[in-house]
Coordinates of C-alpha atoms in Angstrom, one line a residue:
M108 CA -58.9 89.0 91.6
Q109 CA -59.3 86.5 94.5
F110 CA -56.5 85.5 96.5
V111 CA -56.2 82.4 99.0
A112 CA -53.5 82.0 101.4
I113 CA -51.4 78.9 100.3
S114 CA -51.2 76.5 103.4
S115 CA -52.2 73.2 102.0
V116 CA -52.4 72.8 98.2
S117 CA -52.7 69.7 96.2
F118 CA -50.7 69.4 92.8
G119 CA -51.7 66.0 92.0
E120 CA -49.2 64.0 90.3
E121 CA -46.6 66.6 90.4
S122 CA -46.4 66.1 94.1
D123 CA -44.9 62.8 93.8
S124 CA -41.5 61.7 94.4
T125 CA -40.5 61.6 90.7
S126 CA -41.7 65.3 90.4
N127 CA -39.5 66.2 93.4
A128 CA -36.6 64.6 91.8
R129 CA -37.0 66.5 88.6
A130 CA -37.1 69.7 90.6
S131 CA -34.2 68.9 92.8
R132 CA -31.7 70.4 90.3
V133 CA -33.6 73.5 90.1
S134 CA -33.8 73.9 93.8
E135 CA -29.9 73.0 94.0
M136 CA -29.2 76.0 91.7
L137 CA -31.5 78.3 93.6
D138 CA -30.0 77.3 96.8
S139 CA -26.3 78.0 95.7
L140 CA -27.3 81.8 96.0
V141 CA -27.2 81.6 99.7
T142 CA -23.3 81.7 99.9
T143 CA -23.0 84.4 97.1
T144 CA -21.4 87.2 98.7
Y145 CA -23.0 89.7 96.4
F146 CA -26.2 89.7 98.5
Q147 CA -24.4 90.3 101.8
D148 CA -23.0 93.8 100.7
E149 CA -24.1 96.5 102.8
R150 CA -25.4 98.5 99.7
F151 CA -27.5 95.6 98.4
S152 CA -31.3 96.2 99.2
P153 CA -32.7 92.7 99.9
A154 CA -36.5 93.7 99.4
G155 CA -37.6 96.0 96.8
K156 CA -41.3 97.1 96.1
G157 CA -43.4 94.5 94.3
G158 CA -45.4 97.3 92.6
T159 CA -48.7 95.7 92.1
Y160 CA -49.8 94.5 95.4
D161 CA -47.6 96.7 97.7
Y162 CA -50.5 96.6 100.3
L163 CA -50.0 92.7 100.9
P164 CA -47.9 91.7 103.7
K165 CA -44.4 90.4 102.6
E166 CA -45.2 86.8 104.0
F167 CA -48.2 86.5 102.1
I168 CA -48.3 84.0 99.2
P169 CA -51.1 84.3 96.9
Q170 CA -52.4 81.3 94.9
F171 CA -54.4 81.2 91.9
S172 CA -56.5 78.8 90.0
D173 CA -55.6 76.6 87.2
S174 CA -57.7 79.0 84.7
V175 CA -55.6 82.1 85.8
Y176 CA -52.5 80.4 85.2
A177 CA -53.5 79.1 81.8
T178 CA -54.9 82.5 80.7
R179 CA -51.6 84.1 81.6
I180 CA -49.4 81.9 80.0
A181 CA -51.7 82.0 76.8
D182 CA -51.3 85.7 76.8
L183 CA -47.5 85.2 76.9
A184 CA -47.6 82.5 74.0
R185 CA -49.3 85.1 71.8
K186 CA -46.2 87.3 71.9
S187 CA -43.6 84.5 71.9
E188 CA -41.9 82.3 69.4
F189 CA -42.3 79.5 72.0
D190 CA -45.4 77.5 72.0
L191 CA -46.0 78.0 75.7
V192 CA -48.6 75.9 77.2
Y193 CA -49.8 75.2 80.8
N194 CA -50.2 71.6 82.2
E195 CA -49.6 69.8 85.5
H196 CA -45.9 69.7 84.8
V197 CA -45.7 73.4 84.4
R198 CA -47.7 73.9 87.5
G199 CA -45.6 72.0 89.6
Y200 CA -42.5 74.3 88.6
I201 CA -44.6 77.2 89.1
R202 CA -44.9 76.0 92.6
V203 CA -41.2 75.6 93.1
Y204 CA -40.4 79.1 91.9
A205 CA -43.3 81.2 93.2
V206 CA -43.8 79.3 96.5
D207 CA -40.9 76.9 97.8
K208 CA -38.0 79.1 96.7
R209 CA -39.5 82.6 96.3
K210 CA -37.0 84.2 98.5
F211 CA -34.3 83.3 96.1
I212 CA -36.7 84.4 93.0
S213 CA -36.4 87.7 94.8
K214 CA -32.5 87.7 94.5
V215 CA -32.7 86.2 90.8
L216 CA -34.8 89.1 89.8
G217 CA -32.2 91.6 91.2
L218 CA -29.6 89.7 89.2
T219 CA -31.6 90.0 86.1
H220 CA -30.6 93.8 86.1
I221 CA -26.9 92.7 85.8
Y222 CA -27.1 89.7 83.3
F223 CA -30.2 90.0 80.9
P224 CA -28.9 93.2 79.2
L225 CA -25.8 90.9 78.4
F226 CA -27.9 88.2 77.2
D227 CA -30.0 90.5 75.1
E228 CA -27.2 91.9 73.3
S229 CA -25.8 88.5 72.3
F230 CA -29.4 87.1 71.5
R231 CA -30.1 89.7 69.0
K232 CA -26.9 89.2 67.2
Y233 CA -27.7 85.3 67.0
G234 CA -31.3 85.5 66.3
I235 CA -32.2 83.9 69.6
P236 CA -35.6 84.7 70.8
P237 CA -35.5 87.1 73.9
E238 CA -37.3 84.8 76.2
M239 CA -34.4 82.3 75.9
K240 CA -32.6 84.4 78.6
N241 CA -34.7 82.7 81.2
L242 CA -33.2 79.4 80.6
A243 CA -30.0 80.8 82.5
I244 CA -32.3 81.0 85.5
V245 CA -33.3 77.4 85.0
E246 CA -29.5 76.3 84.4
S247 CA -27.9 78.4 87.1
A248 CA -30.2 80.5 89.0
L249 CA -27.9 83.4 87.7
N250 CA -25.2 82.2 89.7
P251 CA -22.0 82.8 87.4
T252 CA -19.9 80.3 89.8
A253 CA -22.7 77.6 89.9
V254 CA -21.5 74.0 89.7
S255 CA -23.7 71.0 89.1
R256 CA -23.1 67.5 90.4
A257 CA -22.3 66.6 86.9
G258 CA -19.5 69.2 86.6
A259 CA -21.2 71.7 84.5
R260 CA -20.2 75.3 85.3
G261 CA -21.2 78.9 85.1
L262 CA -24.2 80.9 84.1
W263 CA -25.0 78.6 81.1
Q264 CA -23.8 75.3 82.9
F265 CA -21.3 74.0 80.1
M266 CA -19.5 70.8 80.4
S267 CA -16.0 70.9 79.9
G268 CA -16.0 69.1 76.4
T269 CA -18.9 71.3 75.0
G270 CA -17.5 74.4 76.4
K271 CA -14.1 73.7 74.5
M272 CA -16.2 73.2 71.3
Y273 CA -17.3 76.8 71.6
G274 CA -14.2 78.3 72.6
L275 CA -14.3 78.1 76.4
H276 CA -11.3 76.9 78.0
S277 CA -9.9 76.3 81.5
S278 CA -6.4 77.0 83.0
S279 CA -4.7 77.2 86.6
F280 CA -6.1 80.8 86.7
I281 CA -9.0 81.2 84.2
E282 CA -12.2 79.4 84.2
D283 CA -14.0 80.6 80.8
R284 CA -17.2 79.0 81.8
Y285 CA -17.3 81.4 84.7
D286 CA -16.9 84.5 82.3
P287 CA -20.3 85.8 81.7
N288 CA -19.5 87.5 78.3
K289 CA -17.7 84.4 76.9
A290 CA -20.2 82.0 78.2
T291 CA -23.2 84.0 76.8
V292 CA -21.6 84.0 73.4
A293 CA -20.9 80.2 73.5
A294 CA -24.6 79.8 74.7
S295 CA -25.8 81.7 71.9
E296 CA -23.9 79.9 69.1
H297 CA -24.8 76.5 70.7
L298 CA -28.6 77.2 70.9
R299 CA -28.5 78.5 67.3
D300 CA -26.7 75.4 66.1
L301 CA -29.3 73.1 68.1
H302 CA -32.2 75.1 66.6
D303 CA -30.6 74.6 63.0
M304 CA -30.5 71.0 63.8
F305 CA -33.9 70.3 64.9
G306 CA -36.0 73.4 63.8
D307 CA -37.9 73.7 67.0
W308 CA -36.9 76.0 70.1
F309 CA -38.3 73.4 72.6
L310 CA -36.4 70.5 70.9
A311 CA -33.3 72.7 71.0
L312 CA -33.8 73.2 74.7
A313 CA -34.2 69.7 75.5
A314 CA -30.9 69.0 73.2
Y315 CA -29.2 71.6 75.4
N316 CA -29.8 69.7 78.6
A317 CA -29.4 66.1 77.4
G318 CA -27.6 66.4 74.1
P319 CA -28.5 66.0 70.6
G320 CA -28.3 62.3 70.6
A321 CA -30.9 61.7 73.4
V322 CA -33.4 63.8 71.6
Q323 CA -32.7 62.2 68.3
R324 CA -33.4 58.6 69.9
A325 CA -36.6 60.2 71.6
I326 CA -37.8 61.2 68.2
R327 CA -37.2 57.7 66.7
K328 CA -39.0 56.0 69.7
A329 CA -42.0 58.5 69.2
G330 CA -42.1 57.4 65.6
G331 CA -40.6 60.4 64.1
A332 CA -42.6 63.0 66.0
R333 CA -41.0 66.5 66.4
D334 CA -43.3 67.8 68.9
Y335 CA -41.6 68.1 72.4
W336 CA -44.9 67.0 74.2
E337 CA -44.9 64.0 72.0
I338 CA -41.4 62.9 72.6
W339 CA -41.5 63.8 76.4
P340 CA -42.2 60.2 77.6
Y341 CA -38.9 59.1 75.7
L342 CA -36.5 61.9 77.0
P343 CA -34.2 61.3 80.0
Q344 CA -36.1 61.8 83.4
E345 CA -34.2 65.3 84.1
T346 CA -34.9 66.6 80.6
R347 CA -38.8 65.8 81.0
G348 CA -38.9 68.7 83.4
Y349 CA -36.5 71.0 81.5
V350 CA -39.1 72.7 79.3
P351 CA -41.6 72.8 82.0
A352 CA -39.3 74.5 84.2
F353 CA -38.4 77.1 81.5
I354 CA -42.1 77.8 81.0
A355 CA -42.6 78.0 84.7
V356 CA -39.6 80.7 85.0
T357 CA -41.0 82.6 81.9
Y358 CA -44.3 82.9 83.7
V359 CA -42.9 84.0 87.1
M360 CA -40.4 86.4 85.5
N361 CA -43.5 88.2 83.9
Y362 CA -46.0 87.8 86.9
Y363 CA -43.9 88.0 90.1
R364 CA -45.5 91.2 91.2
E365 CA -49.0 89.3 91.1
H366 CA -47.3 86.7 93.4
N367 CA -46.1 89.3 95.9
I368 CA -42.4 88.6 95.1
R369 CA -40.3 91.6 95.7
P370 CA -37.1 92.1 93.7
A371 CA -33.9 92.6 95.5
Q372 CA -32.1 95.5 94.2
P373 CA -28.6 95.0 92.9
G374 CA -25.6 97.3 93.9
Y375 CA -24.8 97.6 90.3
L376 CA -26.7 97.7 87.0
Y377 CA -25.1 96.4 83.8
S378 CA -25.1 99.7 82.4
E379 CA -23.1 101.0 85.2
T380 CA -20.1 98.7 84.4
G381 CA -17.7 98.4 81.7
R382 CA -14.7 96.2 80.4
V383 CA -11.1 97.2 80.0
P384 CA -8.1 95.3 78.5
V385 CA -5.5 94.3 80.9
R386 CA -2.1 94.0 79.1
D387 CA 0.2 92.5 82.0
A388 CA -0.2 90.4 84.9
L389 CA -2.5 91.9 87.5
T390 CA -3.9 90.7 90.9
F391 CA -7.3 92.0 92.5
E392 CA -5.3 93.2 95.4
Q393 CA -3.4 95.7 93.2
L394 CA -6.6 97.0 92.0
N395 CA -8.1 97.3 95.3
E396 CA -5.1 99.0 96.9
V397 CA -4.4 101.5 94.1
L398 CA -7.8 102.3 92.8
G399 CA -9.8 101.6 95.9
V400 CA -12.2 99.2 94.1
P401 CA -13.7 97.3 96.7
M402 CA -12.7 93.6 96.7
E403 CA -16.2 92.3 96.5
D404 CA -17.0 94.2 93.5
I405 CA -13.9 93.0 91.7
R406 CA -14.5 89.3 92.6
F407 CA -18.1 89.5 91.6
L408 CA -17.8 91.2 88.4
N409 CA -14.8 88.8 87.3
P410 CA -15.6 85.5 88.6
Q411 CA -13.5 83.7 85.7
Y412 CA -10.3 84.6 87.6
K413 CA -10.2 81.7 90.0
A414 CA -7.0 82.8 92.0
G415 CA -7.7 86.6 91.9
L416 CA -5.1 87.0 89.3
V417 CA -5.3 88.3 85.7
P418 CA -2.5 86.4 83.9
A419 CA -0.3 88.1 81.4
P420 CA -2.1 88.0 78.0
E421 CA -0.5 85.3 75.6
S422 CA -1.9 86.7 72.5
R423 CA -4.6 89.1 73.0
P424 CA -5.4 91.3 76.2
N425 CA -7.5 89.8 79.2
M426 CA -10.5 91.8 79.9
I427 CA -11.5 92.9 83.3
R428 CA -15.0 94.3 84.2
L429 CA -15.1 97.4 86.8
P430 CA -17.7 99.7 87.9
K431 CA -17.5 102.7 85.3
Q432 CA -16.4 105.2 87.8
Y433 CA -13.2 103.4 88.0
I434 CA -12.4 102.8 84.6
Q435 CA -11.0 106.3 83.6
T436 CA -8.7 106.2 86.8
F437 CA -7.5 102.7 85.7
L438 CA -6.6 104.0 82.2
Q439 CA -4.8 106.8 83.6
K440 CA -3.0 104.9 86.2
E441 CA -2.6 101.5 84.3
Q442 CA 1.2 101.3 84.5
N443 CA 1.5 102.2 88.0
I444 CA -1.0 99.6 88.9
Y445 CA 1.2 96.8 87.1
A446 CA 4.3 98.4 89.0
Y447 CA 2.6 98.4 92.5
K448 CA 3.9 95.6 94.5
P449 CA 4.9 93.2 91.7
E450 CA 5.8 90.5 94.3
L451 CA 1.9 90.2 94.8
V452 CA 1.8 88.6 91.3
A453 CA 5.0 86.7 91.6
E454 CA 3.9 85.2 95.0
K455 CA 0.5 84.3 93.7
V456 CA 1.7 82.7 90.6
R457 CA 4.2 80.6 92.5
L458 CA 1.9 79.4 95.0
Y459 CA -1.2 78.4 92.8
T460 CA 1.3 77.0 90.3
M461 CA 2.4 74.7 93.1
V462 CA -1.0 73.8 94.2
R463 CA -1.9 73.1 90.7
D464 CA 0.9 70.7 90.1
V465 CA 0.0 68.9 93.4
E466 CA -3.5 68.5 92.6
R467 CA -2.8 67.1 89.0
K468 CA -0.5 64.5 90.9
D469 CA -3.1 63.8 93.3
E470 CA -5.6 63.2 90.8
V471 CA -3.5 60.8 88.8
I472 CA -2.5 58.7 91.8
S473 CA -5.8 58.8 93.7
S474 CA -7.3 57.5 90.6
G475 CA -4.6 55.0 89.9
R476 CA -3.6 56.1 86.6
G477 CA -0.2 56.3 84.8
R478 CA 0.8 58.7 82.0
K479 CA 0.9 57.2 78.4
S480 CA 1.2 58.5 75.0
H481 CA -0.9 57.6 72.0
V482 CA -0.4 58.4 68.5
V483 CA -3.6 58.7 66.4
R484 CA -3.9 56.5 63.5
K485 CA -5.8 57.3 60.1
G486 CA -9.5 57.2 60.6
E487 CA -9.3 56.9 64.5
T488 CA -11.8 58.8 66.4
I489 CA -11.6 60.3 69.9
S490 CA -14.5 58.0 70.8
R491 CA -12.5 54.9 69.7
V492 CA -9.4 56.1 71.5
A493 CA -11.4 56.6 74.8
R494 CA -12.9 53.1 74.4
K495 CA -9.6 51.5 74.1
Y496 CA -8.2 53.0 77.3
G497 CA -11.5 52.9 79.1
V498 CA -11.6 56.7 79.7
S499 CA -14.1 59.4 78.7
V500 CA -14.1 61.7 75.7
S501 CA -14.3 64.6 78.0
Q502 CA -11.1 63.5 79.9
I503 CA -9.3 63.1 76.6
I504 CA -10.1 66.5 75.6
D505 CA -9.3 68.1 79.1
W506 CA -5.8 66.2 79.2
N507 CA -4.7 67.5 75.9
D508 CA -6.5 70.8 76.0
L509 CA -8.4 70.0 72.6
K510 CA -10.3 72.7 70.9
S511 CA -12.5 70.2 69.4
S512 CA -13.1 66.4 69.5
R513 CA -11.7 66.0 65.7
L514 CA -8.4 64.1 65.7
K515 CA -5.7 64.2 63.0
S516 CA -3.7 61.5 61.9
G517 CA -0.2 61.4 63.6
Q518 CA -1.6 63.7 66.5
K519 CA 0.0 62.8 70.0
L520 CA -2.4 62.5 72.9
V521 CA -1.7 62.1 76.4
I522 CA -3.7 59.2 78.3
F523 CA -3.9 58.6 82.0
K524 CA -4.3 54.8 81.9
A525 CA -5.3 52.8 84.9
V526 CA -2.0 50.9 86.1
S527 CA -1.1 48.8 89.1
E528 CA 2.6 49.9 89.2
Y529 CA 1.8 53.1 91.3
G530 CA 1.8 50.9 94.4
S531 CA -0.2 52.1 97.4
K532 CA -2.7 54.8 96.1
K533 CA -3.8 55.5 99.6
S534 CA -0.3 56.5 101.1
S535 CA 0.9 58.4 98.1
A536 CA -2.4 60.5 97.8
S537 CA -2.4 61.2 101.4
K538 CA 1.1 62.5 101.1
L539 CA 0.3 64.9 98.4
K540 CA -3.0 65.8 100.2
G541 CA -0.8 66.9 103.1
K542 CA 1.4 68.9 101.0
K543 CA -1.4 70.5 99.2
N544 CA -3.0 71.6 102.4
K545 CA 0.3 73.1 103.7
L546 CA 0.7 75.0 100.3
K547 CA -2.8 76.4 100.8
A548 CA -2.1 77.2 104.4
K549 CA 1.0 78.9 103.5
A550 CA -0.9 81.0 100.9
G551 CA -3.2 81.8 103.5
K552 CA -0.8 82.9 106.2
S553 CA 1.1 85.1 103.5
S554 CA -2.1 87.1 102.8
V555 CA -2.6 87.3 106.7
K556 CA 1.1 88.5 107.4
K557 CA 1.0 91.2 104.6
K558 CA -2.2 92.6 106.3
A559 CA -0.7 92.7 109.7
L560 CA 2.4 94.5 108.3
K561 CA 0.3 97.0 106.6
K562 CA -1.7 97.6 109.7
N563 CA 1.5 98.1 111.8
K564 CA 2.7 100.5 109.4
G565 CA -0.7 102.4 109.8
G566 CA -1.7 101.9 106.5
K567 CA -5.4 102.9 105.4
K568 CA -7.8 100.1 105.1
S569 CA -8.5 99.2 101.4
G570 CA -11.7 100.4 99.9
K571 CA -15.1 100.2 101.6
R572 CA -17.3 97.1 100.9
G573 CA -19.5 97.3 97.5
A574 CA -21.6 95.3 95.6
K575 CA -19.6 93.6 94.8
K576 CA -23.9 72.0 77.4
Q577 CA -24.6 70.0 76.3
R578 CA -24.1 67.1 79.0
N579 CA -23.6 64.2 76.8

């Protein structure tokens, strides 16, 4: 096999500004891995051996001809339920993943050892092709707390409204879209539903990105064609790059060795962790101080608990994921953990509840909106209510914590409608912003003060550091 150093390579039309715009979201998600503390852990090995071409310098970037790419992707297609093809659009994304952002792909390959086994379990249950797990790389670069500019969150980038349709909810302390287990089940159900709707996996992918309505409109404009590449010109701009990006990721995940990309080695494998039910309110600090679980591990394995607090369960226990070596000790000392420094829970609930209330008021005042009640009339849809008050459907769903977009006659809704009676938005919002900053500062000082007291008492340091959609 002949290699050439990739110094100046022309990718034709895919090098223009339109192609760069399509690739921007992919790059944005990969770049988000820079701040992931998981990769800063002392046990994390940032550069494993590639395997096939270990004799090459790490800095060397191989480049292959179009015929090599086409042959490799054709080989993958023969074993896949997807009609994988190679074209100039796919070539552009191979460049993004295998050249421009290759150092992040090394980290993504490490994360596959944590998340791909979870995806495989769910996909088998719902009849989803195994290659679909690569979609999460396109969506979030396997960053469980990734947030897009549009507000989509988590590994599978659910918008709030779509997430709630599939059982993903948000509160002051929990964001289900950040929960790898819950979000993966929701993504499996959503993808299955989209495939049932369109009968084609590529169209299901396009609908996952742009929404079923956009795909249906593209099909109509294409004269009823139900092939992704035939409706491609009629899809939203970002969605045109969605399937090519998916094909490119599928290629790179199978041929990263040939591209001299060396996987980072994670501190934990998925099989080395497990979930346990939590039957009372619990803070990450309690787990850290009683069990000695490194704080970085707890945070990384449980990104859904936004405030570092597992709330007391309302109906069924909340779940927490821990390294397996701590699970038996947790079960043995469970009641002791809940009883240890209960003021940690009380203080955290008090401070974060105050911050939440201020943030909600800040949102209302800064947007110039006042609270209004609306009683749903017979036959009235949520879209009609949204148009009446000049708000979005997703806002109504969020404000009322709705589990679906279906309304019942007589149902009461809370609407924050634009009003002028609130007076000066600037002054009121500024006051609330100042109050919110003071509360957050107080929460930080409280944490620092407790650490200082502990140090003065000669306490030992806590455990050593460890490894830690639809849009429309």
